[in-house]
């Protein structure tokens, strides 16, 4: 049986693994070129009969999830769902509606949107149909959705998985499959008004998740472009210089400068000029003042546009009372190609890499888990992208339609890691069972009341009450109490051998403090109502443990 | 700009599409064999320079989702989320906890689990790492999870997308990417006890979704195997004969018989004998009685085992009061390899293909959408699979551990189609906005109170109230009322030019029946409390429209 199920597919799988290992470097260089192996030789060659045994062990199935992915279960799942709920409610509070797009898109939809990170896109195999890839973020699918449906304006949120073939750092929450929680506003509106609301959403979202020690670093692509122009970068080099600047959160200035000069062909002078500006950071007002006083910058058309917008933003962040969270940081560039205006990234003290990162990296044994020497990175990020929808509209031959967009994406796995650190007590259960139905009896004629327990449970289910019983014809009382305790049920409904025969059920509070309490004997005809009454008493006191954890109380 | 973004990737994409069209039939026959095309010829060949123009139009981006997938949005999303909520609550009621597994698994994990349907699995491209495939269902990943973590027992639910390269029938809810809502119980328990609860869960789930005209067809793999043995099918032919029987819901007996005799090498006599049995169906009791009275069947060891289990099942379905929904149908076989005991499939009258299906198929223009001539199929299905976890444990070299499992999967997109048909009024909104903040004023010195509206909205957000305002510095009253109406907000908070200057806000009910109501002028210091009070009055009356729809009220 086993041989039938695992034998054949595994043999062929393993053959592919071997050839793949051999050809790996080749296929990495030329991913789209299929590697041809002569089919005849493959089947004609002897299958190393002498090594049969050792080969068999290599044919075993690896019981694991693919690299950079993991299963979620137990209380982790409860916490993550509570985070999703908190963020969904946040987005709904701001007029958001939700959409769901396919996990893969036509490959051409994703092409050319992610700059140097495009190499991290997962492709689906060409199985005789369209060429498709797993989505890399939720923004490009959103822009495709808006363009495809000729939507003029929408506030949408989307909580879903995205995929990146990146180097995973599991314990810090950097995965190849991970959730993003996005809120985006599409539509032509007053300058910086939805943008300011995005920043407010970051503040509301994080504080409602008990995260208070964060900073929103922000910058403006037009100001950055103005700086590059002033420094002497040609228009076609702007994006690649921008992506060099983007590395400043991980690398020192010397390294970034070298990249600009040696790899990206800028003069020393240009690089130094850029270096002067990108060192600037402070409050919105401080950096705004410094730049407006700078005659070269304020004379640059692009930079001046950006500065005018930053002026409005100051008014709005003050109206929201969130200016204290904001830091204007000219070194922020964001890697993605599609941003056109305000960009932002939210970091906590836990986001930064440790001081001795390089040292830790050398010591680290595993190349898979970089958690020891890499920070969690940003926990929320986004920006304005005014041309993306239009690109899709034009490229598909539709009438050109400028639909400006601005959005924010919460990195929920990273936020999860921060919240997880707060757990002291393990009083969160993954199940919600309220009532455990038990039967006590004995003697030769004792049936165990299994169908009767089923009938009782069914009445509770029909009343919407979470109910379990042990799946055993005759279960001893200790086993039933243990199961009830494991489930965390606060209430037992007990079918006593004689009592139940007389139409009575016993309702008892569970837990050590009720050990001596025999409970209450009630009529089997109206026990459901009494159970409901008792449960409302149980839940009267105190705040839910999950809420307490999520809010950091 | 556009050229840079779309130009290059598209050119290479389009080249691959052309070569793929040519080789499609070949690659369909031998999916795992890469088709080698000489790399030199490809780049050396002229790229049809004369056809440059017409080629460019072919290079356009298709603004669509991949075949068999779709976007979900607007009220459809609201309905689908309400279905998920209903089913999550159902699963929690039965002691379920939820898990989340990656959307792709190592390819070897899926190998050999799906019989003839394995060809429908989506593979990810080999990009120099592990070989992976998109999950085909949630059952195999669950069994992998249980084996990997040495779990002895768990009741888990999982609501997530699965992937099948099937022929889509969009309007009937048959998609290539679709959600499954699964509940499974793993663990060694009293025979048929969790199995009976699965059937109860189907009944509870569907009735709580307002679906009442359904039948649960069930059968037992051991009884079916016994019938095959008695009819003279050899052990190694059992699974392929079973998959022929599985086609009886779509094909007449003649066709299935021909498949058994011509394609699958059975004698006429064997086929006819099978035919006699698989025609049997009726209540659990009727078919049980007929089979126990049949001396050949009851003498067969496997069948007798199955019959004994069916006897227990009768007691339990009667205890749950769900026997009226159950039909014992010997033609039910279920395609999947891994089932070992009870199997079931739930159908509604809408599940069946129309009588004139073949005729409709001929007339149909589109091969993509088979909705006109194909029924929705089963809306829930599942069964017992006692060996799957053990297969994983053994194949991975772990100590063998028999963890019997039984599960149910709800086909939520199909259920969605049924619920969608009920919509008469369009009174369901995709957003939940409760308050719209407006400003009325005029004159030369009128600012539009935009930062002031932001401040007011912020106070409402902080109180957890869904609030919007128009993203415009100065908006005229009509535009603001229109936006509020579109959002479906029941309440307006109005900043009058003079009133607000005096520290007052106006709170007004919205909707045609309040057209003449000027609302109430309140102190800006405690307006939030008054808004909360008014909202609780708004929601006092009546049941939520979404709940009404979902429950079919």
Short mmCIF file of C-alpha atoms in Angstrom, two decimals, chain B residues 47-492:
data_model
loop_
_atom_site.label_atom_id
_atom_site.label_comp_id
_atom_site.label_asym_id
_atom_site.label_seq_id
_atom_site.Cartn_x
_atom_site.Cartn_y
_atom_site.Cartn_z
CA UNK B 47 11.83 38.75 -34.73
CA UNK B 48 9.48 39.40 -37.67
CA UNK B 49 10.52 43.03 -38.03
CA UNK B 50 7.90 43.67 -40.72
CA UNK B 51 5.10 42.76 -38.36
CA UNK B 52 6.33 45.10 -35.68
CA UNK B 53 3.11 47.01 -35.43
CA UNK B 54 0.63 44.19 -35.20
CA UNK B 55 2.98 42.43 -32.84
CA UNK B 56 2.96 45.40 -30.51
CA UNK B 57 -0.78 45.11 -30.03
CA UNK B 58 -0.30 41.50 -29.03
CA UNK B 59 2.25 42.63 -26.48
CA UNK B 60 -0.38 44.54 -24.55
CA UNK B 61 -1.07 43.58 -20.99
CA UNK B 62 -4.28 41.61 -20.50
CA UNK B 63 -6.16 43.29 -17.72
CA UNK B 64 -7.71 40.19 -16.22
CA UNK B 65 -7.26 37.54 -13.59
CA UNK B 66 -5.86 34.14 -14.58
CA UNK B 67 -8.28 31.56 -15.97
CA UNK B 68 -10.62 30.09 -13.37
CA UNK B 69 -9.89 32.81 -10.81
CA UNK B 70 -11.73 36.02 -10.00
CA UNK B 71 -11.69 39.05 -7.80
CA UNK B 72 -14.18 39.26 -4.97
CA UNK B 73 -15.48 42.65 -3.92
CA UNK B 74 -18.41 44.77 -2.82
CA UNK B 75 -21.44 42.99 -1.31
CA UNK B 76 -20.21 39.60 -2.58
CA UNK B 77 -17.35 39.95 -0.13
CA UNK B 78 -19.74 40.86 2.68
CA UNK B 79 -21.83 37.77 1.98
CA UNK B 80 -18.81 35.50 1.72
CA UNK B 81 -17.34 36.78 4.98
CA UNK B 82 -20.70 36.21 6.67
CA UNK B 83 -20.62 32.61 5.41
CA UNK B 84 -17.09 32.19 6.82
CA UNK B 85 -18.24 33.61 10.15
CA UNK B 86 -21.20 31.25 10.27
CA UNK B 87 -19.00 28.24 9.55
CA UNK B 88 -16.21 29.33 11.93
CA UNK B 89 -18.78 29.63 14.70
CA UNK B 90 -20.15 26.20 13.79
CA UNK B 91 -16.69 24.66 14.01
CA UNK B 92 -15.92 26.44 17.29
CA UNK B 93 -19.24 25.17 18.66
CA UNK B 94 -17.90 21.66 18.11
CA UNK B 95 -14.61 22.26 19.89
CA UNK B 96 -12.61 23.11 16.79
CA UNK B 97 -9.40 25.13 16.78
CA UNK B 98 -8.02 26.64 13.61
CA UNK B 99 -4.65 26.22 11.90
CA UNK B 100 -3.06 27.80 8.84
CA UNK B 101 -0.70 25.93 6.54
CA UNK B 102 1.34 27.36 3.61
CA UNK B 103 -0.43 27.71 0.28
CA UNK B 104 2.26 25.52 -1.29
CA UNK B 105 3.66 22.24 -0.01
CA UNK B 106 6.73 20.22 -0.95
CA UNK B 107 5.66 18.41 -4.12
CA UNK B 108 6.40 14.98 -2.64
CA UNK B 109 3.83 15.63 0.10
CA UNK B 110 1.02 15.83 -2.46
CA UNK B 111 2.31 12.99 -4.67
CA UNK B 112 0.09 9.94 -4.95
CA UNK B 113 -2.80 11.26 -2.87
CA UNK B 114 -5.39 12.26 -5.45
CA UNK B 115 -5.67 9.34 -7.87
CA UNK B 116 -6.56 10.41 -11.41
CA UNK B 117 -6.99 14.04 -10.29
CA UNK B 118 -3.26 14.48 -9.60
CA UNK B 119 -2.93 15.98 -13.07
CA UNK B 120 -4.90 18.98 -11.81
CA UNK B 121 -2.18 20.01 -9.33
CA UNK B 122 -0.50 23.40 -9.91
CA UNK B 123 3.29 23.23 -9.71
CA UNK B 124 5.56 26.14 -8.86
CA UNK B 125 8.48 26.73 -11.21
CA UNK B 126 11.82 25.22 -10.21
CA UNK B 127 13.68 28.43 -9.36
CA UNK B 128 16.63 26.74 -7.75
CA UNK B 129 15.31 25.37 -4.47
CA UNK B 130 12.76 22.83 -3.40
CA UNK B 131 10.07 21.54 -5.74
CA UNK B 132 6.70 22.75 -4.52
CA UNK B 133 3.06 22.69 -5.60
CA UNK B 134 -0.03 24.62 -4.62
CA UNK B 135 -2.23 22.68 -2.23
CA UNK B 136 -5.05 20.73 -3.87
CA UNK B 137 -7.11 20.42 -0.72
CA UNK B 138 -6.74 21.09 3.00
CA UNK B 139 -6.81 17.43 4.03
CA UNK B 140 -3.35 16.35 2.90
CA UNK B 141 -1.67 19.42 4.48
CA UNK B 142 -3.60 18.65 7.67
CA UNK B 143 -2.39 15.05 7.73
CA UNK B 144 1.17 16.30 7.09
CA UNK B 145 0.77 18.74 10.00
CA UNK B 146 -0.51 16.02 12.35
CA UNK B 147 2.28 13.58 11.41
CA UNK B 148 4.99 16.26 11.54
CA UNK B 149 4.03 17.42 15.02
CA UNK B 150 3.27 13.96 16.47
CA UNK B 151 -0.23 15.10 17.36
CA UNK B 152 -2.33 12.37 18.98
CA UNK B 153 -5.67 14.11 18.68
CA UNK B 154 -7.04 17.40 17.49
CA UNK B 155 -10.27 18.89 16.20
CA UNK B 156 -9.20 21.49 13.70
CA UNK B 157 -10.90 23.74 11.21
CA UNK B 158 -9.25 25.50 8.33
CA UNK B 159 -10.82 28.02 5.96
CA UNK B 160 -8.50 28.68 3.05
CA UNK B 161 -8.00 28.60 -0.70
CA UNK B 162 -7.13 25.48 -2.67
CA UNK B 163 -6.06 25.12 -6.30
CA UNK B 164 -7.12 22.79 -9.12
CA UNK B 165 -6.37 23.11 -12.83
CA UNK B 166 -9.89 22.01 -13.65
CA UNK B 167 -12.26 23.25 -16.36
CA UNK B 168 -13.86 26.27 -14.70
CA UNK B 169 -17.63 26.91 -14.56
CA UNK B 170 -17.62 30.37 -13.07
CA UNK B 171 -21.27 31.19 -12.51
CA UNK B 172 -21.93 27.88 -10.79
CA UNK B 173 -19.02 28.43 -8.49
CA UNK B 174 -16.56 25.89 -9.96
CA UNK B 175 -13.22 27.68 -9.99
CA UNK B 176 -9.51 26.93 -10.22
CA UNK B 177 -8.88 28.92 -7.06
CA UNK B 178 -11.56 28.42 -4.46
CA UNK B 179 -12.12 28.34 -0.74
CA UNK B 180 -12.67 25.23 1.29
CA UNK B 181 -13.98 25.25 4.83
CA UNK B 182 -12.79 22.07 6.50
CA UNK B 183 -13.36 20.50 9.87
CA UNK B 184 -11.45 17.33 10.75
CA UNK B 185 -11.13 15.20 13.85
CA UNK B 186 -7.89 13.26 14.30
CA UNK B 187 -7.52 10.68 17.04
CA UNK B 188 -8.45 7.11 17.97
CA UNK B 189 -12.05 7.17 19.17
CA UNK B 190 -15.11 4.97 19.53
CA UNK B 191 -16.19 3.76 16.10
CA UNK B 192 -18.44 6.17 14.15
CA UNK B 193 -18.80 8.70 16.98
CA UNK B 194 -16.87 11.58 15.37
CA UNK B 195 -18.19 10.41 11.98
CA UNK B 196 -21.76 10.93 13.12
CA UNK B 197 -20.84 14.39 14.44
CA UNK B 198 -19.48 15.26 10.98
CA UNK B 199 -22.89 14.52 9.51
CA UNK B 200 -24.50 16.63 12.22
CA UNK B 201 -22.09 19.45 11.37
CA UNK B 202 -23.20 19.31 7.73
CA UNK B 203 -26.83 19.59 8.80
CA UNK B 204 -26.18 22.37 11.31
CA UNK B 205 -23.96 24.25 8.88
CA UNK B 206 -26.32 24.16 5.91
CA UNK B 207 -29.50 24.88 7.85
CA UNK B 208 -27.81 27.82 9.58
CA UNK B 209 -27.06 29.11 6.07
CA UNK B 210 -30.72 28.85 5.14
CA UNK B 211 -30.21 25.74 2.98
CA UNK B 212 -32.77 23.09 3.86
CA UNK B 213 -33.45 21.04 0.73
CA UNK B 214 -30.35 18.88 0.80
CA UNK B 215 -29.48 15.20 1.05
CA UNK B 216 -26.34 13.67 2.52
CA UNK B 217 -25.48 10.70 0.33
CA UNK B 218 -23.24 8.29 2.17
CA UNK B 219 -21.46 5.04 1.61
CA UNK B 220 -18.66 3.02 3.19
CA UNK B 221 -15.39 2.20 1.44
CA UNK B 222 -15.23 -1.20 3.16
CA UNK B 223 -18.70 -2.13 1.94
CA UNK B 224 -17.80 -0.95 -1.54
CA UNK B 225 -14.57 -2.97 -1.44
CA UNK B 226 -16.57 -5.99 -0.27
CA UNK B 227 -18.94 -5.60 -3.21
CA UNK B 228 -16.00 -5.40 -5.62
CA UNK B 229 -14.46 -8.54 -4.08
CA UNK B 230 -17.74 -10.40 -4.28
CA UNK B 231 -18.14 -9.30 -7.89
CA UNK B 232 -14.68 -10.66 -8.71
CA UNK B 233 -12.51 -7.51 -8.95
CA UNK B 234 -8.90 -8.24 -8.01
CA UNK B 235 -7.39 -6.24 -5.12
CA UNK B 236 -5.08 -4.20 -7.33
CA UNK B 237 -8.00 -3.15 -9.54
CA UNK B 238 -10.20 -1.97 -6.67
CA UNK B 239 -9.20 1.72 -6.71
CA UNK B 240 -9.58 2.12 -10.45
CA UNK B 241 -12.97 0.41 -10.48
CA UNK B 242 -13.95 2.63 -7.57
CA UNK B 243 -13.03 5.69 -9.61
CA UNK B 244 -15.21 4.38 -12.46
CA UNK B 245 -18.16 4.02 -10.06
CA UNK B 246 -17.46 7.57 -8.90
CA UNK B 247 -18.52 8.79 -12.34
CA UNK B 248 -22.09 7.51 -11.91
CA UNK B 249 -23.31 10.94 -10.81
CA UNK B 250 -22.34 12.32 -14.21
CA UNK B 251 -22.57 9.36 -16.60
CA UNK B 252 -25.21 6.65 -17.13
CA UNK B 253 -24.46 3.06 -16.15
CA UNK B 254 -23.78 1.97 -19.76
CA UNK B 255 -20.87 4.36 -20.03
CA UNK B 256 -19.41 3.38 -16.67
CA UNK B 257 -19.81 -0.30 -17.46
CA UNK B 258 -18.01 0.19 -20.76
CA UNK B 259 -15.14 1.90 -18.89
CA UNK B 260 -14.91 -1.09 -16.53
CA UNK B 261 -14.93 -3.68 -19.28
CA UNK B 262 -13.09 -1.99 -22.15
CA UNK B 263 -10.65 0.33 -20.39
CA UNK B 264 -10.24 -1.38 -17.06
CA UNK B 265 -10.30 -5.03 -18.11
CA UNK B 266 -13.15 -6.47 -16.03
CA UNK B 267 -15.43 -9.21 -17.30
CA UNK B 268 -19.03 -8.43 -18.36
CA UNK B 269 -20.21 -10.56 -15.49
CA UNK B 270 -18.19 -8.65 -12.88
CA UNK B 271 -19.41 -5.33 -14.22
CA UNK B 272 -23.04 -6.47 -14.17
CA UNK B 273 -22.72 -7.75 -10.64
CA UNK B 274 -21.30 -4.37 -9.54
CA UNK B 275 -24.11 -2.70 -11.46
CA UNK B 276 -26.73 -4.55 -9.44
CA UNK B 277 -25.33 -3.30 -6.14
CA UNK B 278 -24.47 0.28 -7.00
CA UNK B 279 -28.07 0.87 -8.08
CA UNK B 280 -29.14 0.41 -4.45
CA UNK B 281 -30.04 3.51 -2.46
CA UNK B 282 -32.51 4.55 0.20
CA UNK B 283 -32.62 5.29 3.91
CA UNK B 284 -29.77 4.04 6.06
CA UNK B 285 -32.06 1.37 7.50
CA UNK B 286 -33.42 0.18 4.13
CA UNK B 287 -30.07 -0.30 2.45
CA UNK B 288 -28.53 -1.72 5.62
CA UNK B 289 -31.33 -4.30 5.80
CA UNK B 290 -31.02 -5.20 2.13
CA UNK B 291 -27.27 -5.77 2.43
CA UNK B 292 -27.38 -7.76 5.68
CA UNK B 293 -30.01 -10.03 4.12
CA UNK B 294 -27.69 -10.59 1.13
CA UNK B 295 -25.77 -13.75 2.11
CA UNK B 296 -22.79 -13.13 -0.22
CA UNK B 297 -22.24 -9.60 1.06
CA UNK B 298 -22.68 -10.33 4.75
CA UNK B 299 -20.28 -13.28 4.40
CA UNK B 300 -17.59 -10.98 3.03
CA UNK B 301 -15.27 -9.89 5.83
CA UNK B 302 -14.73 -6.31 4.66
CA UNK B 303 -18.38 -5.66 3.91
CA UNK B 304 -19.39 -7.12 7.27
CA UNK B 305 -17.01 -4.72 9.04
CA UNK B 306 -18.53 -1.81 7.16
CA UNK B 307 -22.07 -2.96 7.93
CA UNK B 308 -21.33 -3.18 11.63
CA UNK B 309 -20.17 0.43 11.55
CA UNK B 310 -23.28 1.49 9.65
CA UNK B 311 -25.36 -0.05 12.42
CA UNK B 312 -23.70 2.23 15.01
CA UNK B 313 -24.12 5.17 12.69
CA UNK B 314 -27.87 4.56 12.57
CA UNK B 315 -28.10 4.90 16.37
CA UNK B 316 -26.07 8.10 16.40
CA UNK B 317 -27.79 9.88 13.51
CA UNK B 318 -31.09 9.09 15.24
CA UNK B 319 -29.76 10.54 18.50
CA UNK B 320 -28.86 13.74 16.62
CA UNK B 321 -32.23 13.69 14.86
CA UNK B 322 -30.57 13.99 11.46
CA UNK B 323 -31.43 10.61 9.95
CA UNK B 324 -34.02 12.21 7.68
CA UNK B 325 -31.27 14.04 5.77
CA UNK B 326 -29.24 10.89 5.14
CA UNK B 327 -29.39 8.61 2.11
CA UNK B 328 -27.33 5.41 1.87
CA UNK B 329 -26.21 5.36 -1.75
CA UNK B 330 -23.99 2.53 -2.98
CA UNK B 331 -23.07 4.45 -6.14
CA UNK B 332 -21.15 7.00 -4.10
CA UNK B 333 -17.42 6.21 -4.38
CA UNK B 334 -15.50 9.55 -4.06
CA UNK B 335 -12.46 9.93 -6.29
CA UNK B 336 -9.75 10.40 -3.70
CA UNK B 337 -7.39 7.59 -2.83
CA UNK B 338 -7.06 8.20 0.85
CA UNK B 339 -10.55 7.38 2.16
CA UNK B 340 -10.83 4.18 4.20
CA UNK B 341 -14.29 4.17 5.79
CA UNK B 342 -17.45 6.22 5.75
CA UNK B 343 -17.67 8.65 2.81
CA UNK B 344 -20.33 11.30 2.21
CA UNK B 345 -21.32 14.02 -0.18
CA UNK B 346 -24.04 16.57 0.28
CA UNK B 347 -26.16 17.63 -2.68
CA UNK B 348 -29.06 20.00 -3.15
CA UNK B 349 -31.63 20.02 -5.93
CA UNK B 350 -29.48 22.77 -7.47
CA UNK B 351 -26.46 20.43 -7.50
CA UNK B 352 -27.73 18.27 -10.33
CA UNK B 353 -26.93 18.95 -13.97
CA UNK B 354 -29.99 20.00 -15.97
CA UNK B 355 -31.82 17.24 -17.88
CA UNK B 356 -30.77 18.69 -21.22
CA UNK B 357 -27.12 19.13 -20.24
CA UNK B 358 -25.67 17.47 -23.33
CA UNK B 359 -27.77 19.64 -25.62
CA UNK B 360 -26.80 22.82 -23.76
CA UNK B 361 -23.16 21.82 -23.99
CA UNK B 362 -23.35 21.58 -27.78
CA UNK B 363 -25.00 25.01 -28.01
CA UNK B 364 -22.60 26.70 -25.64
CA UNK B 365 -20.20 29.15 -27.27
CA UNK B 366 -17.68 29.40 -24.52
CA UNK B 367 -15.62 26.45 -23.40
CA UNK B 368 -14.55 28.42 -20.32
CA UNK B 369 -17.92 28.66 -18.69
CA UNK B 370 -19.70 25.36 -18.44
CA UNK B 371 -22.24 26.75 -16.00
CA UNK B 372 -25.17 26.29 -18.31
CA UNK B 373 -24.84 22.57 -18.64
CA UNK B 374 -23.13 21.51 -15.41
CA UNK B 375 -24.73 21.44 -11.96
CA UNK B 376 -22.96 22.97 -8.97
CA UNK B 377 -22.01 19.49 -7.74
CA UNK B 378 -21.74 18.68 -4.08
CA UNK B 379 -21.81 21.53 -1.57
CA UNK B 380 -20.10 19.57 1.20
CA UNK B 381 -18.20 16.31 1.20
CA UNK B 382 -15.78 14.25 3.21
CA UNK B 383 -15.06 10.95 4.82
CA UNK B 384 -12.82 8.87 7.00
CA UNK B 385 -9.12 8.44 6.20
CA UNK B 386 -7.38 6.33 8.81
CA UNK B 387 -4.04 5.74 7.09
CA UNK B 388 -2.99 9.11 5.70
CA UNK B 389 -1.20 10.39 8.81
CA UNK B 390 0.52 7.06 9.23
CA UNK B 391 1.68 7.10 5.60
CA UNK B 392 3.45 10.39 6.27
CA UNK B 393 4.88 9.17 9.54
CA UNK B 394 6.26 6.01 7.94
CA UNK B 395 7.49 7.63 4.75
CA UNK B 396 9.43 10.19 6.76
CA UNK B 397 11.07 7.50 8.84
CA UNK B 398 9.14 8.34 12.00
CA UNK B 399 7.81 5.65 14.24
CA UNK B 400 4.62 4.37 12.72
CA UNK B 401 1.60 5.94 14.37
CA UNK B 402 -1.97 5.21 13.38
CA UNK B 403 -3.91 8.44 13.80
CA UNK B 404 -7.39 7.85 12.37
CA UNK B 405 -9.09 10.92 10.90
CA UNK B 406 -12.49 11.93 9.66
CA UNK B 407 -13.44 15.22 8.08
CA UNK B 408 -15.91 17.39 6.26
CA UNK B 409 -15.28 20.08 3.67
CA UNK B 410 -17.82 22.76 2.78
CA UNK B 411 -17.67 24.05 -0.78
CA UNK B 412 -18.18 27.64 0.13
CA UNK B 413 -18.19 29.15 -3.37
CA UNK B 414 -20.99 26.80 -4.34
CA UNK B 415 -22.90 27.67 -1.18
CA UNK B 416 -22.29 31.32 -2.02
CA UNK B 417 -23.97 30.83 -5.42
CA UNK B 418 -27.05 29.41 -3.71
CA UNK B 419 -27.25 32.25 -1.18
CA UNK B 420 -26.64 34.87 -3.84
CA UNK B 421 -29.78 33.72 -5.64
CA UNK B 422 -31.81 34.82 -2.63
CA UNK B 423 -30.91 38.51 -2.87
CA UNK B 424 -33.95 40.57 -3.72
CA UNK B 425 -33.20 43.93 -2.23
CA UNK B 426 -29.76 45.48 -2.58
CA UNK B 427 -29.80 46.84 0.94
CA UNK B 428 -26.43 45.35 1.85
CA UNK B 429 -23.55 47.84 1.81
CA UNK B 430 -19.87 46.90 1.58
CA UNK B 431 -18.92 49.54 4.15
CA UNK B 432 -20.05 50.22 7.70
CA UNK B 433 -19.75 54.00 8.00
CA UNK B 434 -21.87 55.28 10.88
CA UNK B 435 -21.05 58.96 10.97
CA UNK B 436 -20.31 61.45 8.21
CA UNK B 437 -18.59 64.63 9.37
CA UNK B 438 -19.60 67.70 7.33
CA UNK B 439 -18.95 71.42 7.34
CA UNK B 440 -21.37 74.07 6.10
CA UNK B 441 -20.47 77.68 5.54
CA UNK B 442 -19.74 80.28 2.93
CA UNK B 443 -18.49 83.77 2.30
CA UNK B 444 -15.09 85.10 1.49
CA UNK B 445 -13.47 84.05 4.76
CA UNK B 446 -14.87 80.49 4.65
CA UNK B 447 -12.03 77.98 5.03
CA UNK B 448 -14.09 74.81 4.73
CA UNK B 449 -13.07 73.61 8.20
CA UNK B 450 -10.99 70.73 6.84
CA UNK B 451 -8.49 70.40 9.72
CA UNK B 452 -11.43 70.92 12.10
CA UNK B 453 -13.37 68.08 10.47
CA UNK B 454 -10.26 65.92 10.82
CA UNK B 455 -10.12 66.71 14.55
CA UNK B 456 -13.77 65.78 14.98
CA UNK B 457 -13.38 62.57 12.96
CA UNK B 458 -10.33 61.63 15.00
CA UNK B 459 -12.34 61.81 18.22
CA UNK B 460 -14.96 59.49 16.74
CA UNK B 461 -12.32 57.04 15.45
CA UNK B 462 -10.73 56.95 18.87
CA UNK B 463 -14.14 56.02 20.27
CA UNK B 464 -14.32 53.14 17.78
CA UNK B 465 -16.95 54.74 15.53
CA UNK B 466 -16.79 54.28 11.74
CA UNK B 467 -16.46 57.82 10.42
CA UNK B 468 -15.80 59.51 7.09
CA UNK B 469 -15.69 63.03 5.66
CA UNK B 470 -15.07 64.28 2.13
CA UNK B 471 -11.40 64.72 1.21
CA UNK B 472 -11.86 68.31 0.06
CA UNK B 473 -10.93 71.65 1.66
CA UNK B 474 -14.26 73.26 0.75
CA UNK B 475 -17.12 70.95 -0.14
CA UNK B 476 -20.63 72.10 -0.87
CA UNK B 477 -23.44 70.70 1.29
CA UNK B 478 -25.08 68.70 -1.54
CA UNK B 479 -21.82 66.85 -2.31
CA UNK B 480 -21.37 66.04 1.35
CA UNK B 481 -24.90 64.70 1.72
CA UNK B 482 -24.49 62.61 -1.43
CA UNK B 483 -21.27 61.11 -0.11
CA UNK B 484 -22.91 60.35 3.22
CA UNK B 485 -25.82 58.67 1.46
CA UNK B 486 -23.50 56.61 -0.73
CA UNK B 487 -21.67 55.46 2.38
CA UNK B 488 -24.97 54.57 4.02
CA UNK B 489 -24.15 56.56 7.16
CA UNK B 490 -27.17 56.99 9.43
CA UNK B 491 -25.76 60.02 11.26
CA UNK B 492 -24.12 63.34 10.34
#
